[in-house]
Short mmCIF file of C-alpha atoms in Angstrom, two decimals:
data_model
loop_
_atom_site.label_atom_id
_atom_site.label_comp_id
_atom_site.label_asym_id
_atom_site.label_seq_id
_atom_site.Cartn_x
_atom_site.Cartn_y
_atom_site.Cartn_z
CA GLU E 1 -113.17 -102.81 66.71
CA ASP E 2 -115.25 -104.50 64.14
CA LYS E 3 -118.70 -103.38 64.00
CA VAL E 4 -122.08 -104.59 62.26
CA VAL E 5 -125.29 -102.51 62.49
CA GLN E 6 -128.53 -103.78 61.28
CA SER E 7 -131.63 -101.69 60.77
CA PRO E 8 -134.57 -101.57 61.56
CA LEU E 9 -134.33 -103.43 64.81
CA SER E 10 -137.80 -104.50 64.42
CA LEU E 11 -140.37 -104.54 61.55
CA VAL E 12 -144.06 -105.69 61.37
CA VAL E 13 -145.65 -106.06 58.10
CA HIS E 14 -148.78 -107.91 56.25
CA GLU E 15 -148.49 -111.12 54.35
CA GLY E 16 -147.74 -110.15 50.64
CA ASP E 17 -145.80 -107.04 51.53
CA THR E 18 -142.03 -106.62 50.31
CA VAL E 19 -139.39 -105.75 52.95
CA THR E 20 -135.88 -104.72 52.78
CA LEU E 21 -133.40 -105.27 55.78
CA ASN E 22 -130.34 -103.30 56.08
CA CYS E 23 -126.96 -104.11 57.29
CA SER E 24 -123.84 -101.88 57.43
CA TYR E 25 -120.36 -102.69 58.55
CA GLU E 26 -116.87 -101.38 59.69
CA VAL E 27 -114.35 -104.02 59.63
CA THR E 28 -110.70 -104.43 58.80
CA ASN E 29 -109.81 -107.03 56.21
CA PHE E 30 -113.38 -107.75 54.88
CA ARG E 31 -113.72 -111.25 53.52
CA SER E 32 -117.46 -111.81 53.27
CA LEU E 33 -121.00 -110.87 54.37
CA LEU E 34 -123.46 -113.42 55.60
CA TRP E 35 -127.19 -113.53 56.25
CA TYR E 36 -128.62 -115.82 58.74
CA LYS E 37 -132.24 -116.55 59.72
CA GLN E 38 -133.05 -117.24 63.21
CA GLU E 39 -136.52 -118.59 64.13
CA LYS E 40 -137.14 -120.46 67.55
CA LYS E 41 -133.55 -121.09 68.22
CA ALA E 42 -130.92 -121.93 65.78
CA PRO E 43 -129.67 -119.52 63.09
CA THR E 44 -129.65 -120.95 59.69
CA PHE E 45 -127.51 -119.89 56.84
CA LEU E 46 -129.13 -117.84 54.03
CA PHE E 47 -126.56 -116.26 51.93
CA MET E 48 -122.89 -115.45 51.78
CA LEU E 49 -121.60 -112.57 49.66
CA THR E 50 -118.11 -111.61 48.71
CA SER E 51 -116.36 -109.37 46.37
CA SER E 52 -116.61 -111.86 43.61
CA GLY E 53 -120.25 -112.56 44.23
CA ILE E 54 -122.06 -109.40 45.23
CA GLU E 55 -125.80 -110.54 44.64
CA LYS E 56 -127.39 -113.77 45.63
CA LYS E 57 -131.08 -114.85 45.10
CA SER E 58 -133.00 -117.76 46.30
CA GLY E 59 -136.74 -117.77 45.65
CA ARG E 60 -138.36 -114.80 47.25
CA LEU E 61 -135.17 -113.67 48.95
CA SER E 62 -132.27 -111.83 47.47
CA SER E 63 -129.33 -109.99 48.77
CA ILE E 64 -127.01 -107.40 47.44
CA LEU E 65 -123.57 -106.32 48.64
CA ASP E 66 -122.29 -102.74 48.19
CA LYS E 67 -118.63 -102.66 48.91
CA LYS E 68 -118.38 -98.92 48.20
CA GLU E 69 -121.03 -98.21 50.76
CA LEU E 70 -119.94 -100.96 53.05
CA SER E 71 -123.58 -102.20 53.24
CA SER E 72 -125.87 -104.97 52.29
CA ILE E 73 -129.64 -105.46 51.99
CA LEU E 74 -131.80 -108.43 52.21
CA ASN E 75 -135.06 -108.34 50.32
CA ILE E 76 -138.00 -110.58 51.03
CA THR E 77 -140.98 -110.24 48.40
CA ALA E 78 -144.46 -111.47 48.65
CA THR E 79 -143.69 -112.07 52.60
CA GLN E 80 -145.40 -115.09 54.47
CA THR E 81 -145.98 -115.88 58.01
CA GLY E 82 -143.18 -118.29 57.87
CA ASP E 83 -140.92 -115.52 57.14
CA SER E 84 -141.38 -114.31 60.69
CA ALA E 85 -137.83 -114.56 62.30
CA ILE E 86 -134.74 -112.59 63.37
CA TYR E 87 -132.47 -111.89 60.44
CA LEU E 88 -128.84 -111.72 61.43
CA CYS E 89 -126.10 -110.19 59.22
CA ALA E 90 -122.61 -111.08 59.98
CA VAL E 91 -119.19 -110.09 58.48
CA TYR E 92 -116.27 -112.33 58.33
CA SER E 93 -112.91 -110.50 58.58
CA GLY E 94 -110.91 -113.49 59.25
CA GLY E 95 -107.51 -114.73 57.69
CA SER E 96 -105.10 -116.04 60.30
CA ASN E 97 -107.13 -114.76 63.13
CA TYR E 98 -110.99 -115.98 62.96
CA LYS E 99 -113.38 -113.11 63.36
CA LEU E 100 -117.03 -113.41 62.60
CA THR E 101 -118.97 -110.36 63.75
CA PHE E 102 -122.82 -110.51 64.15
CA GLY E 103 -124.97 -107.69 64.12
CA LYS E 104 -127.98 -107.47 66.66
CA GLY E 105 -130.57 -108.59 64.15
CA THR E 106 -133.85 -107.39 62.86
CA LEU E 107 -136.98 -108.92 64.09
CA LEU E 108 -139.44 -109.44 61.18
CA THR E 109 -143.05 -110.06 62.17
CA VAL E 110 -145.33 -110.94 59.25
CA ASN E 111 -149.06 -110.97 60.09
CA PRO E 112 -151.77 -112.63 58.05
CA ASP A 1 -132.16 -130.04 61.49
CA SER A 2 -128.55 -128.81 61.15
CA GLY A 3 -126.95 -131.97 62.25
CA VAL A 4 -125.30 -130.34 65.29
CA THR A 5 -126.47 -131.60 68.54
CA GLN A 6 -126.23 -129.86 71.78
CA THR A 7 -127.41 -130.83 75.38
CA PRO A 8 -128.96 -129.97 77.55
CA LYS A 9 -131.61 -127.73 75.99
CA HIS A 10 -132.14 -125.91 79.24
CA LEU A 11 -130.10 -125.58 82.36
CA ILE A 12 -131.21 -123.73 85.46
CA THR A 13 -128.56 -123.24 88.26
CA ALA A 14 -127.53 -120.91 91.06
CA THR A 15 -124.75 -118.26 91.17
CA GLY A 16 -121.35 -119.81 92.09
CA GLN A 17 -121.97 -123.15 90.47
CA ARG A 18 -120.21 -124.95 87.43
CA VAL A 19 -121.89 -126.31 84.45
CA THR A 20 -120.88 -128.19 81.58
CA LEU A 21 -122.58 -127.84 77.99
CA ARG A 22 -122.04 -130.69 75.31
CA CYS A 23 -121.88 -130.54 71.66
CA SER A 24 -121.67 -132.84 68.69
CA PRO A 25 -120.76 -131.44 65.54
CA ARG A 26 -122.08 -132.57 62.06
CA SER A 27 -120.72 -135.74 60.75
CA GLY A 28 -117.41 -134.91 59.11
CA ASP A 29 -116.86 -131.62 60.44
CA LEU A 30 -113.60 -131.11 62.34
CA SER A 31 -114.40 -127.67 63.52
CA VAL A 32 -116.58 -126.54 66.44
CA TYR A 33 -117.41 -123.17 67.54
CA TRP A 34 -118.96 -121.65 70.77
CA TYR A 35 -121.09 -118.55 70.77
CA GLN A 36 -123.15 -116.94 73.35
CA GLN A 37 -126.16 -114.89 72.60
CA SER A 38 -127.73 -112.49 74.96
CA LEU A 39 -130.47 -109.67 74.42
CA ASP A 40 -127.89 -106.76 75.03
CA GLN A 41 -124.92 -108.15 73.26
CA GLY A 42 -126.23 -110.29 70.45
CA LEU A 43 -124.29 -113.34 69.20
CA GLN A 44 -120.67 -113.25 70.56
CA PHE A 45 -117.98 -115.61 69.41
CA LEU A 46 -116.21 -117.37 72.46
CA ILE A 47 -113.77 -120.09 71.05
CA GLN A 48 -113.10 -122.38 68.16
CA TYR A 49 -111.59 -126.01 68.04
CA TYR A 50 -110.27 -127.79 65.26
CA ASN A 51 -109.65 -131.38 65.28
CA GLY A 52 -109.00 -131.31 68.98
CA GLU A 53 -106.71 -128.20 69.06
CA GLU A 54 -107.83 -124.67 70.15
CA ARG A 55 -107.65 -122.66 66.96
CA ALA A 56 -109.21 -119.07 67.76
CA LYS A 57 -110.34 -117.18 70.89
CA GLY A 58 -113.09 -114.52 71.21
CA ASN A 59 -114.43 -113.01 73.99
CA ILE A 60 -114.22 -115.90 76.40
CA LEU A 61 -114.06 -115.12 80.13
CA GLU A 62 -111.45 -116.76 82.04
CA ARG A 63 -114.10 -118.48 84.10
CA PHE A 64 -115.02 -120.44 81.04
CA SER A 65 -113.05 -123.14 79.26
CA ALA A 66 -113.69 -125.68 76.54
CA GLN A 67 -112.03 -128.67 74.80
CA GLN A 68 -112.74 -130.81 71.93
CA PHE A 69 -112.33 -134.64 72.49
CA PRO A 70 -110.84 -137.32 69.88
CA ASP A 71 -114.33 -138.18 68.78
CA LEU A 72 -114.77 -134.42 67.98
CA HIS A 73 -117.46 -133.66 70.38
CA SER A 74 -116.82 -130.72 72.43
CA GLU A 75 -117.69 -129.30 76.00
CA LEU A 76 -118.02 -125.80 77.29
CA ASN A 77 -117.41 -125.44 80.99
CA LEU A 78 -118.87 -122.47 82.91
CA SER A 79 -117.71 -121.88 86.38
CA SER A 80 -118.22 -119.55 89.17
CA LEU A 81 -121.44 -118.55 87.40
CA GLU A 82 -122.94 -115.01 87.72
CA LEU A 83 -126.31 -113.72 87.09
CA GLY A 84 -124.83 -112.05 83.80
CA ASP A 85 -123.82 -115.44 82.43
CA SER A 86 -127.45 -116.20 81.91
CA ALA A 87 -127.85 -116.51 78.01
CA LEU A 88 -128.43 -118.88 75.12
CA TYR A 89 -125.19 -120.75 74.18
CA PHE A 90 -124.74 -122.10 70.77
CA CYS A 91 -122.38 -124.55 69.33
CA ALA A 92 -121.65 -124.54 65.74
CA SER A 93 -119.65 -126.50 63.20
CA SER A 94 -118.22 -125.82 59.63
CA VAL A 95 -116.65 -127.29 56.65
CA GLU A 96 -113.14 -125.91 56.32
CA PRO A 97 -112.18 -123.54 54.77
CA LEU A 98 -115.51 -121.77 54.77
CA ARG A 99 -115.18 -120.95 58.70
CA GLU A 100 -117.87 -118.39 58.32
CA LYS A 101 -120.66 -120.70 57.03
CA LEU A 102 -121.69 -122.00 60.27
CA PHE A 103 -124.29 -124.84 61.08
CA PHE A 104 -125.64 -124.06 64.49
CA GLY A 105 -127.20 -126.42 67.03
CA SER A 106 -130.38 -125.52 68.84
CA GLY A 107 -128.67 -124.07 71.81
CA THR A 108 -128.53 -124.40 75.69
CA GLN A 109 -130.68 -121.89 77.44
CA LEU A 110 -128.62 -121.12 80.74
CA SER A 111 -130.47 -119.32 83.51
CA VAL A 112 -128.46 -118.44 86.62
CA LEU A 113 -130.65 -117.62 89.71
#
């Protein structure tokens, strides 16, 4: 059974801190790893990483995929209160059979 | 705003009842996915429809069913509801072939009392 584990489950930091969120996975037929941000209700897409694109950056957020270690990290620098959210990692091991497995998420709280 | 519309936002009902959740995908998206999110299980894939046809099935209970209509909106029907069905139900759509890059609606919070 495909498995995605995120750590830590919860994190509290102060504005301006840098945080690193972790995601490890065990899946068959890995295709891609994705990060979503969930604040209030709907998850929103952040990054997609594949074998051909193992590093992505957008503003203060960046993510790296380590295919050897079967893991990924999401870094947020100079955190702001607006970064407070649940960050979800998901791994797509699809093909003919759709399979997108989500981790349980990391709850990030950024205090002023 | 993702462009995916879900109604209703909240639903409170009793055990044994049946409810219908509705979803309209983003304009132009042919795929609709249903997910269930609970505190202990996280986000769980239920079912996918593509252009009116069922395309993939996940951990969907037999008491649950879904369909996608010619105008591409989708409905998720939950019957014989149990306390454990209380959860946040999301609909999402995607642009093929990127089936993993999902645009989620704001969800329907279902409370079964």
